[in-house]
PDB file of C-alpha atoms in Angstrom:
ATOM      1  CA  UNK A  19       2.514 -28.157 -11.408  1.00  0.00           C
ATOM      2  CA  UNK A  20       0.361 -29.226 -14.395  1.00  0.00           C
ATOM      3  CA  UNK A  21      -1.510 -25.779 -14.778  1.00  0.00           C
ATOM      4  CA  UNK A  22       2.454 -24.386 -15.482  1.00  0.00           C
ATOM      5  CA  UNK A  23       4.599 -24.283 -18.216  1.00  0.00           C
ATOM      6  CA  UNK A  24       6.730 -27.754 -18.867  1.00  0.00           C
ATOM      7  CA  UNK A  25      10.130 -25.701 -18.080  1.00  0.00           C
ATOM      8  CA  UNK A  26       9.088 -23.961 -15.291  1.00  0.00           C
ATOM      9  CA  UNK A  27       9.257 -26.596 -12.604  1.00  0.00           C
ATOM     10  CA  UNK A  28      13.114 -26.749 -13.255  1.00  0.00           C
ATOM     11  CA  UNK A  29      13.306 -23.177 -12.889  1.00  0.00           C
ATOM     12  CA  UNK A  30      11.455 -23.326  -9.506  1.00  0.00           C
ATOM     13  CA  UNK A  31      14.128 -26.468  -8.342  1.00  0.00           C
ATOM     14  CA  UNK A  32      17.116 -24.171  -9.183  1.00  0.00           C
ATOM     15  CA  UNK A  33      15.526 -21.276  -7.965  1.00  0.00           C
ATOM     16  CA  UNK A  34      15.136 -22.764  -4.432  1.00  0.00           C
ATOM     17  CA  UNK A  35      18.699 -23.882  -4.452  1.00  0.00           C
ATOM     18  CA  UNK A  36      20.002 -20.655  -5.257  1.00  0.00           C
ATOM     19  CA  UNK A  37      17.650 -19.334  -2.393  1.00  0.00           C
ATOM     20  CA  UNK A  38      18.883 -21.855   0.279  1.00  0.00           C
ATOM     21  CA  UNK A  39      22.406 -21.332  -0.426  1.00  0.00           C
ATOM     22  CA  UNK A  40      22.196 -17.542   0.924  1.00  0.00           C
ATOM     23  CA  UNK A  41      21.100 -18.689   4.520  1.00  0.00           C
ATOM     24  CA  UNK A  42      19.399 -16.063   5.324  1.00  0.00           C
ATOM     25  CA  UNK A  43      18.362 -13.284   3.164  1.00  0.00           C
ATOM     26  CA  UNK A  44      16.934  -9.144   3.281  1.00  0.00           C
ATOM     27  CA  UNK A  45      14.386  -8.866   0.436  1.00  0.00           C
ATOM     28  CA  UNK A  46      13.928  -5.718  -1.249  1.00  0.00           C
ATOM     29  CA  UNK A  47      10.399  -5.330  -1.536  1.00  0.00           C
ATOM     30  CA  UNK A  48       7.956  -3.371  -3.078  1.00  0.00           C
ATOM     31  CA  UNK A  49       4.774  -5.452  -2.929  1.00  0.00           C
ATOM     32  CA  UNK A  50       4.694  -5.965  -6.769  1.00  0.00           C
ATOM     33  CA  UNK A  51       4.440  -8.736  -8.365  1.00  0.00           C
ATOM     34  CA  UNK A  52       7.991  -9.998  -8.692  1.00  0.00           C
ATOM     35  CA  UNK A  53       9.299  -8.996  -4.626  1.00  0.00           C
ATOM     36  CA  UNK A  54       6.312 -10.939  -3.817  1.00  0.00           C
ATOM     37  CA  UNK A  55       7.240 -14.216  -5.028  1.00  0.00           C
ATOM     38  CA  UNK A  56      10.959 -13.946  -4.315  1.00  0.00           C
ATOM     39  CA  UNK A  57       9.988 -13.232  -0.805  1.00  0.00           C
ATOM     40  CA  UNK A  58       7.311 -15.566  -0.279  1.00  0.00           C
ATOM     41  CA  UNK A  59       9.732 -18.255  -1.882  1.00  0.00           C
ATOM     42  CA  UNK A  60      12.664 -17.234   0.594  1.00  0.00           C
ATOM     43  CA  UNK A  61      10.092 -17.536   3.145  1.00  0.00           C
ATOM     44  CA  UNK A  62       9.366 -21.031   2.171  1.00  0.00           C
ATOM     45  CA  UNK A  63      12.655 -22.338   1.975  1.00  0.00           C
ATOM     46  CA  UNK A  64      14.991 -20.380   4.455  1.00  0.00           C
ATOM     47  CA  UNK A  65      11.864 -20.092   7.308  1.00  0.00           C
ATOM     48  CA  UNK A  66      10.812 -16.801   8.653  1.00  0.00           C
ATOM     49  CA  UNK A  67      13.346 -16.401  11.253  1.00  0.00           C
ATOM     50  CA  UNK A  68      15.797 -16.019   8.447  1.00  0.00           C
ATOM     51  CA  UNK A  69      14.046 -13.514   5.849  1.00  0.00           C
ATOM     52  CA  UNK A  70      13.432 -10.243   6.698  1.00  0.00           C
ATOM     53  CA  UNK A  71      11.028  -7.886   3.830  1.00  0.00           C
ATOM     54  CA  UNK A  72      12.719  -4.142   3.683  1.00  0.00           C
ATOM     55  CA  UNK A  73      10.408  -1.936   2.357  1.00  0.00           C
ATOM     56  CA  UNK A  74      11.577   1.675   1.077  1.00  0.00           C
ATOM     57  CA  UNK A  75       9.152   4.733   2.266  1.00  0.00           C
ATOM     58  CA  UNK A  76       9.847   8.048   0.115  1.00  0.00           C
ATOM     59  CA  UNK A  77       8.379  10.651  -1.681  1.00  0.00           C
ATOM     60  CA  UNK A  78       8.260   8.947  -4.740  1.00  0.00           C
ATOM     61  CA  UNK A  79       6.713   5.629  -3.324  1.00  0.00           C
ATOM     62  CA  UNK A  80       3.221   5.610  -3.986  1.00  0.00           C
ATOM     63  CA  UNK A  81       0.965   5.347  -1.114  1.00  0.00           C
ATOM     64  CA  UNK A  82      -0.910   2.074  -2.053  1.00  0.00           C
ATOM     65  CA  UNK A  83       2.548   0.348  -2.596  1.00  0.00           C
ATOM     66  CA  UNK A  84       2.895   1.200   0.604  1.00  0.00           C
ATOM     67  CA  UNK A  85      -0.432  -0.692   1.796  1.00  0.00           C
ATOM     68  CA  UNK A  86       0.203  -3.210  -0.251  1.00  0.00           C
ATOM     69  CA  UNK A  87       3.356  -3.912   0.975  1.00  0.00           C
ATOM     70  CA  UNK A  88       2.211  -3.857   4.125  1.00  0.00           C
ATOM     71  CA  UNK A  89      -0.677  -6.580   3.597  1.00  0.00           C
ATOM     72  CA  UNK A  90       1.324  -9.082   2.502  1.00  0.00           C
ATOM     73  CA  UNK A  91       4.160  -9.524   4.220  1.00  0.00           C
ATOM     74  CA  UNK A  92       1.575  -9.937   7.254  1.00  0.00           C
ATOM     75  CA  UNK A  93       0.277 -12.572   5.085  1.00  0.00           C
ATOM     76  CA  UNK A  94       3.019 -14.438   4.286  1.00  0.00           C
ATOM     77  CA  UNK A  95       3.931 -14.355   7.883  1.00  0.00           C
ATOM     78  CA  UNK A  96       7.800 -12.679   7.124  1.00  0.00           C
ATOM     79  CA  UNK A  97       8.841  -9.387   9.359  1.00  0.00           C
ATOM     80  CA  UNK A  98       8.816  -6.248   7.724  1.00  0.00           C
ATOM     81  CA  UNK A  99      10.689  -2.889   8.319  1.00  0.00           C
ATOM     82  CA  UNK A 100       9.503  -0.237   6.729  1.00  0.00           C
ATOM     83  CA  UNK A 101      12.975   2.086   5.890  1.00  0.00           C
ATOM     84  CA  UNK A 102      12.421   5.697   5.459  1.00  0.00           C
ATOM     85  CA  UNK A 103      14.291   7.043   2.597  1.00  0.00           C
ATOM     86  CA  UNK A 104      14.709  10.666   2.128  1.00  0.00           C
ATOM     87  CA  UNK A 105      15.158  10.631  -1.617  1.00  0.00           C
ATOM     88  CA  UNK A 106      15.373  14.228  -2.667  1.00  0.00           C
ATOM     89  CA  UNK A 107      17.469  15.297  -0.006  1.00  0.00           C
ATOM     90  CA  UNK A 108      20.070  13.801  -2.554  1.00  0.00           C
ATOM     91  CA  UNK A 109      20.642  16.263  -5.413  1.00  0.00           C
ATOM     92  CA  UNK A 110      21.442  13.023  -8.089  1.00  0.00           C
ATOM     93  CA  UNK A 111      18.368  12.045  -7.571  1.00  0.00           C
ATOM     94  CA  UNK A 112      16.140  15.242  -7.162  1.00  0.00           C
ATOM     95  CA  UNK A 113      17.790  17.210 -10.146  1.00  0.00           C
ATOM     96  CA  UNK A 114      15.664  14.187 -12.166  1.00  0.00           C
ATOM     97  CA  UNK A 115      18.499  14.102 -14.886  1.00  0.00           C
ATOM     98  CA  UNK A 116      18.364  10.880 -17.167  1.00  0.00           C
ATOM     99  CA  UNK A 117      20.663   8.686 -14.609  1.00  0.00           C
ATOM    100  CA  UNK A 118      18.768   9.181 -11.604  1.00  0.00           C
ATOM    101  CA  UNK A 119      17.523   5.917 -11.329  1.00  0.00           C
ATOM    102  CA  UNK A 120      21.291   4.753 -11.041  1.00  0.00           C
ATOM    103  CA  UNK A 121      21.695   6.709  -7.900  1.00  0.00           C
ATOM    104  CA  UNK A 122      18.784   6.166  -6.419  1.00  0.00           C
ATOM    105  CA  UNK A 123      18.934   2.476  -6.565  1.00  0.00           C
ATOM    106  CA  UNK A 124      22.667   3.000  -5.607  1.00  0.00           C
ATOM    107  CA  UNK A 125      21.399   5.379  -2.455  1.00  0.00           C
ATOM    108  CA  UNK A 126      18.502   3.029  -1.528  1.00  0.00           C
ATOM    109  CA  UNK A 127      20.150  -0.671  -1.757  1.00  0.00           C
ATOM    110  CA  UNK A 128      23.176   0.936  -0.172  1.00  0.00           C
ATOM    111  CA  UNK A 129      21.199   1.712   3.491  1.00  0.00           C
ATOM    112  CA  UNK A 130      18.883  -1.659   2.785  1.00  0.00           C
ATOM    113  CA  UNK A 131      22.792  -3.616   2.864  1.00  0.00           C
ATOM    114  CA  UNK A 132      23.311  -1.850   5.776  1.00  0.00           C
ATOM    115  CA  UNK A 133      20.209  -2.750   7.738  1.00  0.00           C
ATOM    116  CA  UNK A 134      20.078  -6.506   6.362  1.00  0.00           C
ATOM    117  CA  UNK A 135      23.295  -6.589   8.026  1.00  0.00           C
ATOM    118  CA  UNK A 136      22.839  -4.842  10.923  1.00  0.00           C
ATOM    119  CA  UNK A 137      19.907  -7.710  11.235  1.00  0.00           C
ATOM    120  CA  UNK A 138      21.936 -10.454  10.775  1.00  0.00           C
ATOM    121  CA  UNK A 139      21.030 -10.984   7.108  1.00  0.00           C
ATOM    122  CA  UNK A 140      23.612 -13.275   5.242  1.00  0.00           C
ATOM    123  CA  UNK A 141      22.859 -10.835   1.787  1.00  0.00           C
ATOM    124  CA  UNK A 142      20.449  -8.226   0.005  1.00  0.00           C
ATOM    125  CA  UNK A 143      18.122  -9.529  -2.836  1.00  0.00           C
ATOM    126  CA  UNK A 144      15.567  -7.639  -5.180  1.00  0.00           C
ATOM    127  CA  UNK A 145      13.323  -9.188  -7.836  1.00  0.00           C
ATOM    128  CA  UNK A 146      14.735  -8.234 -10.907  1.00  0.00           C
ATOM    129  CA  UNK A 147      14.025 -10.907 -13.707  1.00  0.00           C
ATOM    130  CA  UNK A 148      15.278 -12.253 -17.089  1.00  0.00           C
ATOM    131  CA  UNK A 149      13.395  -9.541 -18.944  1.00  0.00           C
ATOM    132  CA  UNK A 150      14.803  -6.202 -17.149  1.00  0.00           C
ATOM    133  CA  UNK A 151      17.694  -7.432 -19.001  1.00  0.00           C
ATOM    134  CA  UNK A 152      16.132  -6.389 -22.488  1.00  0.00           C
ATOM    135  CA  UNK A 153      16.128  -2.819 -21.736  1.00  0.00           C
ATOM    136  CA  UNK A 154      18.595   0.038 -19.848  1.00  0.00           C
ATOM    137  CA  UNK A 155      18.168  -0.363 -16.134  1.00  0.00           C
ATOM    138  CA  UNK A 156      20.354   1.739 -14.345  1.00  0.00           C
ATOM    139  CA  UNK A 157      18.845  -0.327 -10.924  1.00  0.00           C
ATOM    140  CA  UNK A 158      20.376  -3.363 -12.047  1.00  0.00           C
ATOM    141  CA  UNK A 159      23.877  -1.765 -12.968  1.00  0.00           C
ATOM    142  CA  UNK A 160      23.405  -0.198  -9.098  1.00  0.00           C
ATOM    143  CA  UNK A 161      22.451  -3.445  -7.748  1.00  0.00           C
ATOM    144  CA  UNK A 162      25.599  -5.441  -9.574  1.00  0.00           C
ATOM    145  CA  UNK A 163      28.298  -2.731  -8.370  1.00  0.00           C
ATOM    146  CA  UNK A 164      26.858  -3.108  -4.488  1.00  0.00           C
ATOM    147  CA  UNK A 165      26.972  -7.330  -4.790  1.00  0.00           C
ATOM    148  CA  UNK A 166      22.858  -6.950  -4.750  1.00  0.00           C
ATOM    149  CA  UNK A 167      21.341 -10.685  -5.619  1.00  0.00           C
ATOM    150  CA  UNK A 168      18.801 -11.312  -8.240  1.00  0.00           C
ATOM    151  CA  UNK A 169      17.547 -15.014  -7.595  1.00  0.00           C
ATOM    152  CA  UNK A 170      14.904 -14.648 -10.031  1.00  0.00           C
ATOM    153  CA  UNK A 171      17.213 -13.821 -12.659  1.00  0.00           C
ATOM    154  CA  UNK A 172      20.129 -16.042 -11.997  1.00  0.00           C
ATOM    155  CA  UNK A 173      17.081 -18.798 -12.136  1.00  0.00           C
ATOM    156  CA  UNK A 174      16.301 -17.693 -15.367  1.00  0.00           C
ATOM    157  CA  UNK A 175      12.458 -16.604 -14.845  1.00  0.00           C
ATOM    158  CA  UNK A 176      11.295 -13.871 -16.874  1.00  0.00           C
ATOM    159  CA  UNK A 177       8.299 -12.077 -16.194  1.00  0.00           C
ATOM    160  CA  UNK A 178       5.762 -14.427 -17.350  1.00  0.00           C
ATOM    161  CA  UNK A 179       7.240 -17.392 -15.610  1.00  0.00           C
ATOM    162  CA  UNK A 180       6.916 -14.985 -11.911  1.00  0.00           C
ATOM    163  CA  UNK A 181       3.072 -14.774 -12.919  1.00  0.00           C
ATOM    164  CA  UNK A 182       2.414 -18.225 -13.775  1.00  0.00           C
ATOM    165  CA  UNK A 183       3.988 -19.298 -10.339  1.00  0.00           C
ATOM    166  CA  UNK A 184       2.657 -16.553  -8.351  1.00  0.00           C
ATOM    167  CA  UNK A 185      -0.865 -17.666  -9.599  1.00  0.00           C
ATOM    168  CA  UNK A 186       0.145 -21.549  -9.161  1.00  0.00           C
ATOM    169  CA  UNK A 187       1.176 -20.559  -5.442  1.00  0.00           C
ATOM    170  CA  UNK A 188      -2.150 -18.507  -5.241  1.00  0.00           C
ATOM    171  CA  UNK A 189      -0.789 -15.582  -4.690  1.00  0.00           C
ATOM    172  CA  UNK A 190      -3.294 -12.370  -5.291  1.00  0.00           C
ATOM    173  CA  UNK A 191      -0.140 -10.520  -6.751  1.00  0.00           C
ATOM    174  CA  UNK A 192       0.348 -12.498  -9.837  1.00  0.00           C
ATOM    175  CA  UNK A 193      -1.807 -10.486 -11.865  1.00  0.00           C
ATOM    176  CA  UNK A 194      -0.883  -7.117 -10.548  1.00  0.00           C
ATOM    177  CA  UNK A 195       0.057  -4.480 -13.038  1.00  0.00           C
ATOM    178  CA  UNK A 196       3.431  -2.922 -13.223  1.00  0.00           C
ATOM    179  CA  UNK A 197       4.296  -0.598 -10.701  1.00  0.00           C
ATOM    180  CA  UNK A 198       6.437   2.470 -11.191  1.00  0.00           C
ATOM    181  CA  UNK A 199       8.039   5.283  -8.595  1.00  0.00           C
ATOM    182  CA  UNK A 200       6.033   8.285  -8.843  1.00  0.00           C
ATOM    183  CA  UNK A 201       9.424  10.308 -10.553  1.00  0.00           C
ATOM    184  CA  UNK A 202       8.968   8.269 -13.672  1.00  0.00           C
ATOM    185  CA  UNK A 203       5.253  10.806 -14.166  1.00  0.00           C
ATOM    186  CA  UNK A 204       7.536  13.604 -14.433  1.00  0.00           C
ATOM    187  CA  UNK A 205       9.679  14.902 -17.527  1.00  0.00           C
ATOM    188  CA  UNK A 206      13.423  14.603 -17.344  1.00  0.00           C
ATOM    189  CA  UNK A 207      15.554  17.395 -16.049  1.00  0.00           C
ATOM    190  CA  UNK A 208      12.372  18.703 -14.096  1.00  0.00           C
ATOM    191  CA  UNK A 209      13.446  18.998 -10.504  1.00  0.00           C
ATOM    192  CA  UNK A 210      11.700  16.292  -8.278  1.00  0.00           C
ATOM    193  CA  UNK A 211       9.748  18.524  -5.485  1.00  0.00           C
ATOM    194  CA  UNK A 212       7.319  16.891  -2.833  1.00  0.00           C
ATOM    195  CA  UNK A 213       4.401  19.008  -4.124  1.00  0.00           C
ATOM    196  CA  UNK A 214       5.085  17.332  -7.734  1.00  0.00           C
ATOM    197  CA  UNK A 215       5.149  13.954  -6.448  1.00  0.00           C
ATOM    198  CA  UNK A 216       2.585  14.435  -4.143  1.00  0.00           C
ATOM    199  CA  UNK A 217       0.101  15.992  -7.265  1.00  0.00           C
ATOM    200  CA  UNK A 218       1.089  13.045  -8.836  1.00  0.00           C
ATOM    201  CA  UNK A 219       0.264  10.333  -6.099  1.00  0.00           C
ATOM    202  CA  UNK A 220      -2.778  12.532  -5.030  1.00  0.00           C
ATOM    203  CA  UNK A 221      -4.056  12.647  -8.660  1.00  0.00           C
ATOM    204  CA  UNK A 222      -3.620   8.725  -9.217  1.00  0.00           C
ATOM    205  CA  UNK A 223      -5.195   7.657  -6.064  1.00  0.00           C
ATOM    206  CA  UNK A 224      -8.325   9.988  -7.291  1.00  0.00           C
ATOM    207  CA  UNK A 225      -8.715   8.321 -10.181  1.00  0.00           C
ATOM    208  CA  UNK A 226      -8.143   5.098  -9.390  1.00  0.00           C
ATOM    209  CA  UNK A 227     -10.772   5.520  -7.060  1.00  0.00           C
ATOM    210  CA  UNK A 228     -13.310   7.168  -8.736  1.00  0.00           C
ATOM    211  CA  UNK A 229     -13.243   4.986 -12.052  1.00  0.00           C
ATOM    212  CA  UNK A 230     -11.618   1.027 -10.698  1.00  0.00           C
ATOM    213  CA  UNK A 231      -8.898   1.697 -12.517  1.00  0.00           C
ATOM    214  CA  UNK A 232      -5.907  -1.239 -12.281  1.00  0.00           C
ATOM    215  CA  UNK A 233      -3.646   0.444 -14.719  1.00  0.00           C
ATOM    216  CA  UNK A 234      -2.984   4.310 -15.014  1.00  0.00           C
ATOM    217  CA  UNK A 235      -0.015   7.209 -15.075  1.00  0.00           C
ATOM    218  CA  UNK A 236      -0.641  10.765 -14.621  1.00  0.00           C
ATOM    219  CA  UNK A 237       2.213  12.265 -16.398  1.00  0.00           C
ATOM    220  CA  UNK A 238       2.936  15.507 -15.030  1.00  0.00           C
ATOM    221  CA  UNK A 239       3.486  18.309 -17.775  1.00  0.00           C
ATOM    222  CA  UNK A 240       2.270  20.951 -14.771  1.00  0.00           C
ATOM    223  CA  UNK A 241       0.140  22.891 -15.019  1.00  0.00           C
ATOM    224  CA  UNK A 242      -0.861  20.051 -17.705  1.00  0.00           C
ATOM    225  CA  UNK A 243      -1.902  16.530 -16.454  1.00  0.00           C
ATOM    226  CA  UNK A 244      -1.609  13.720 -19.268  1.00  0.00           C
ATOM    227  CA  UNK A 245      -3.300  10.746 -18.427  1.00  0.00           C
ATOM    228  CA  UNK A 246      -2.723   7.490 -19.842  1.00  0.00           C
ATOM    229  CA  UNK A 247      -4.539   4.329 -18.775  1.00  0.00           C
ATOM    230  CA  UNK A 248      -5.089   1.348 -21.140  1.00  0.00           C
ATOM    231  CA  UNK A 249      -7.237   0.919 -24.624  1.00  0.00           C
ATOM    232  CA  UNK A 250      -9.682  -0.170 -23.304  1.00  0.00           C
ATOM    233  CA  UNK A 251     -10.878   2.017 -20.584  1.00  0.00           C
ATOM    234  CA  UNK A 252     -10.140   5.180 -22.822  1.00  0.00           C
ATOM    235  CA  UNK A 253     -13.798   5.042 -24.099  1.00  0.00           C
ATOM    236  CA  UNK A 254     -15.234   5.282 -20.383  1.00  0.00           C
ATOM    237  CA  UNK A 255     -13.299   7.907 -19.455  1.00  0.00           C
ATOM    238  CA  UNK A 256     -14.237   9.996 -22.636  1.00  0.00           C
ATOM    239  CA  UNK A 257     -18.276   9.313 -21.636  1.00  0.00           C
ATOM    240  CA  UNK A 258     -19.308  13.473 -20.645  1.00  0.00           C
ATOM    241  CA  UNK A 259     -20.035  12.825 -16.871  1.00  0.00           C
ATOM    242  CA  UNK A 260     -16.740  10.591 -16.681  1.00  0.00           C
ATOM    243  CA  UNK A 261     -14.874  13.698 -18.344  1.00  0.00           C
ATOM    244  CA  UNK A 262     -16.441  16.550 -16.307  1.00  0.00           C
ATOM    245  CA  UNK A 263     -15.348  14.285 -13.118  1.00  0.00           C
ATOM    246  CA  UNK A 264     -11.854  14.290 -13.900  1.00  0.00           C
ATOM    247  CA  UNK A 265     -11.433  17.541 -14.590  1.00  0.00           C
ATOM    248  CA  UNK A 266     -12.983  18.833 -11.556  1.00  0.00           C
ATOM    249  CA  UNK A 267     -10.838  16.106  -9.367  1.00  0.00           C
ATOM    250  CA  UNK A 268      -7.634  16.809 -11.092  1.00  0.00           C
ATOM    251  CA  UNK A 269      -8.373  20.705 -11.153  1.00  0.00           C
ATOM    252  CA  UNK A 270      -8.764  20.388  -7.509  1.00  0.00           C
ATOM    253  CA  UNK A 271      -5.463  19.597  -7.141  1.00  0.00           C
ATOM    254  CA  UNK A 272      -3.702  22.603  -9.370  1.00  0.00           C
ATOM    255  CA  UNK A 273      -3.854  21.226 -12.282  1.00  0.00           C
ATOM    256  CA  UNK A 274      -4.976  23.664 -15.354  1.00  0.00           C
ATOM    257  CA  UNK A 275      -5.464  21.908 -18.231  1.00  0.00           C
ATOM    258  CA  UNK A 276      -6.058  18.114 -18.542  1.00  0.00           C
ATOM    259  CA  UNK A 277      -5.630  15.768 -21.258  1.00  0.00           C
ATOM    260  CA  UNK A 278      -6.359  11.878 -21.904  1.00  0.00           C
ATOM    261  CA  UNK A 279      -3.626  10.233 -24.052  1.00  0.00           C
ATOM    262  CA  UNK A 280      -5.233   8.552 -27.091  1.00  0.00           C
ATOM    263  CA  UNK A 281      -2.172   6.142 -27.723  1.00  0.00           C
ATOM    264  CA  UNK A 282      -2.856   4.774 -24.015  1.00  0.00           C
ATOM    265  CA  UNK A 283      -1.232   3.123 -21.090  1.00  0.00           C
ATOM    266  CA  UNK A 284       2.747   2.511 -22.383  1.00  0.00           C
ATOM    267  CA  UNK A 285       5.968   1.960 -19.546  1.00  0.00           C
ATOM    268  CA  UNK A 286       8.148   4.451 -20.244  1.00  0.00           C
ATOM    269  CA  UNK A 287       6.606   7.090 -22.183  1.00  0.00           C
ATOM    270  CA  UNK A 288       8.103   9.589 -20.490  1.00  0.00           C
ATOM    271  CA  UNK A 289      11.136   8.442 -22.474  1.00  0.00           C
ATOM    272  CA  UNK A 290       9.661   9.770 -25.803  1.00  0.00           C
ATOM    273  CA  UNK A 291      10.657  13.180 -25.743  1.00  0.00           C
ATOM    274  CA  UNK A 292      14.040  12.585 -24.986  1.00  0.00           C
ATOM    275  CA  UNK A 293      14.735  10.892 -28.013  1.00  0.00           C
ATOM    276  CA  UNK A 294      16.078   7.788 -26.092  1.00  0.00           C
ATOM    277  CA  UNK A 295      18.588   9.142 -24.186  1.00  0.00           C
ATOM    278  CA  UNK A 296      17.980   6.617 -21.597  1.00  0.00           C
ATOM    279  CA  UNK A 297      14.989   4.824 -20.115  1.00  0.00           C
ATOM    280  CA  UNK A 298      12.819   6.206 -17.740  1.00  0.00           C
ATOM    281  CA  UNK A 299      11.107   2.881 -16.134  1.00  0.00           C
ATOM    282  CA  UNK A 300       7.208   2.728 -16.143  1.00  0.00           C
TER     283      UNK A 300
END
């Protein structure tokens, strides 16, 4: 591991011990960049028979995740169940006040215990590393209370470390941007509806699309769409035939007015006009 940084091949030892004492594991995953790893690493050490990838369908997944998902457990050769999750069926979560991230990681790693048991499963773990611990995550707090493992974490990797040994394992993850569930596009105390979240996922997709985008929100103000992508694709997107393209696009799909965020691409900037009350995730 000479491409890697000097600590990190103790952090891989102790991470595989951690890993092989669970004896068999259910891996909350998402297809990002983090679940990846941890999976593909339980996959290594504990053998396929013993790992099984859970993977969360609900209105505020987006689609691609989905895909993506999909792809590579196939590719790491680990079984996946896709568990349907219906997310605003639970008024906690669909009211969208500032702690519904708490009970919808609660909700969701709640039935995901239940079916890596039901499957034989020694425990439940999710990817969280050592730099969710810099900022409020309800998920974690969720995942603690319900006896929810964090490998990564307890291992001591932080975010940069899970990229350096994706890319080392040759993973195509390892560079992926953040992800995000589709509520985080929509302002605080505005009820979570499917037609919102599927504007949202409808809008993103579009975009994405259209323009090879690897990093955007659409940040639902409705009937205003604020769209954020990084520095330096704003200047593309501002070109006249770019501009008229997302208008009609987003227009298409009921939005009225649409607006491209000068500051950029930020996680959590939803969380600005709420003065902090609590953070919002990506």
């Amino acid at each position: 591991m000479s491409d890697v940084k000097p600590d990190l091949p103790a952090k891989v030892d102790h991470l595989r011990q951690i890993i092989a004492a669970l004896g068999s594991a259910g891996v909350a995953y998402s297809g990002g960049v983090d679940s990846t790893l941890l999976l593909a690493l339980c996959q290594e050490v504990l053998g396929a028979a013993r790992v099984l990838a859970l993977t969360a369908q609900s209105e505020l997944v987006p689609a691609i995740e989905l895909t993506q998902a999909a792809e590579m457990a196939k590719q790491l050769g680990v079984r996946q169940r896709i568990v349907h999750f219906d997310t605003l069926s639970n008024p906690h979560i669909s009211a969208n006040r500032p702690d519904r991230c708490y009970h919808c990681k609660k909700a969701l790693f709640t039935r995901l215990l239940e079916i890596a048991q039901a499957e034989g499963m020694a425990t439940l773990v999710h990817g969280a590393n050592l730099d969710d611990t810099g900022d409020y995550r309800p998920g974690m707090r969720a995942a603690e209370e319900l006896g929810v493992r964090a490998p990564l974490l307890e291992a001591g990797f932080t975010k940069a470390d899970v990229r350096d040994l994706s890319r080392h394992k040759g993973l195509p993850t390892w560079d992926l941007p953040s992800m995000a569930c589709l509520a985080s596009r929509i302002p605080y105390d505005i009820p979570l509806t499917i037609e919102a979240l599927a504007r949202v996922d409808a809008a993103e997709s579009a975009l994405r699309e259209c323009f090879a985008l690897r990093q955007l929100r659409v940040r639902d103000h409705f009937p205003l769409a604020r769209i954020e992508v990084p520095e330096a694709d704003i200047a593309r997107l501002l070109q006249p035939d770019a501009r008229q393209e997302i208008v009609r696009r987003l227009q298409e799909l009921g939005y009225r007015y649409v607006t491209l965020d000068l500051q950029g691409f930020r996680s959590g900037s939803m969380n600005e006009s709420t003065n902090g009350r609590m953070a919002h995730g990506e």
